[in-house]
Amino acid sequence: MSSRLIFWISNSVRILLVAMGTAAACYMWGTVIGLLLGILAMASLVLVQLFYLQRLADWLDHPTSSRLPDGWGAWTDIFSRLYKLRRGDEKNQTELTEWLARFRQAMTLLPDGVVIMDDVLFLEWCNPAAERHLGLSLTKDKGMRVTNLVRSPEFMDYIILGRYDTPLTLSFRDRKLIAHIIPFENRRQILVTHDVTESERIDMMRRDFIANASHELRTPLTVINGFLEIASLQPDLDIPTRNAHLKLMSEQGERMQRLVEDMLTLTRLESMDHLLRTESINMRGLLEQILQEAHALSAGRHKITLDCQGPDIRGSTDEIRSALTNLVTNAIRYTPEHGEIQIQWCNAPQGPKFLVIDNGIGISPEHISRLTERFYRVDKSRSRETQGTGLGLAIVKHVLLRHNANLFIDSVPDQGSKFAVQFPPAIVIDA
Ligand code: ADP
């Protein structure tokens, strides 16, 4: 039954009862007393209604569901309906607040900047990423014009032209941003910023790498092409000259091969999906192998010693061999004849350590921080003379990074260098 019907029935019944009571009183005690009693009963009915109306008015002033008054008659139904409405309201409110909090948190965690502005670009709200990208502060800058805060001619032009369908590439405070304005509602606009500084840097590195690699490959190719041209123009070249040309061509071919192999190694090490496959490495066996190769490369021109006291470790044998061999061959290549090279493997509280100490040509301090950059060489011609690709230390850096190890370089020009690799203690295989 509808509440409205209950309300009318219950009130009509009360009025009917009062009327019947009045009629009965008139019959029993006379018209005057009967009517007086009837008026009194009606007045009390009205007073009760007024009382509950007052309580309703009080509650509406401070509407909390806990203070909702109890009712009588039809008022019970009214109050219980109000109570349900109130509960529903409170539930909606709580849901809305929770949703807003979730939305705010999502906006806070968003790596992209979001700025909400009104139609004349006054700042209404922004997330922390926008604060970082554009140097804004929501607490201080709220209500200020965004064009006064983001002082950039490119940004001003973008706003003036109003071609918001294409994003803007913006250089702002050492950052490269992609900014995009999206109008929404009738009188609001969202500015979204995406930081591309890191990807631009990687792109630049890639471009540099390709340019350097092409340059490195061009020299041997030019030499080979030159000799091939001579051979085709002078078919009756004497045998010793022809053999000398063939020898030089084969040297250049080998140089290209070393370069390509080093580039492939670097690319493999850098690719994210190339996961480190660890195995136990017998360090004594590995270092003795490296020592043998060092003797072969030196061909008796240096005194090379090995002191192996350290433990076996867990890692990629191929990668560790490649990194340590690079350091040892560098020591041989950059140490003149009769020089000394010490290879050491020891353990320390901070983890096992690999050392290569030479008394070779040494390196000036200004070069040391750049040695692990690809194709960085202190002396280009010397590196080429000794068959260097300029990628050896870059490979070492990547291998060490993948094994949580660090490279330390100490060097004094004309006195020698010390290359130390510090491995973490966790890499040690317990005996
Ligand atoms: P490269 O193939 O040219 O040797 P690396 O990346 O292995 O390339 O080394 C970078 C540069 O660091 C070398 O060109 C050389 O100038 C310098 N270098 C490396 N090891 C030594 C060393 N033991 N003594 C002196 N210079 C060194």
Coordinates of C-alpha atoms in Angstrom, one line a residue, residues 6-20 45:
I6 CA -1.7 5.1 4.6
F7 CA -1.2 8.8 5.6
W8 CA -4.7 9.7 4.4
I9 CA -6.4 6.6 5.9
S10 CA -4.8 6.9 9.3
N11 CA -5.6 10.7 9.5
S12 CA -9.2 10.1 8.3
V13 CA -9.7 7.3 10.8
R14 CA -8.5 9.7 13.6
I15 CA -10.8 12.5 12.5
L16 CA -13.7 10.0 12.2
L17 CA -13.0 8.7 15.7
V18 CA -13.0 12.2 17.1
A19 CA -16.3 12.9 15.3
M20 CA -17.8 9.7 16.6
L45 CA -4.7 16.1 17.4

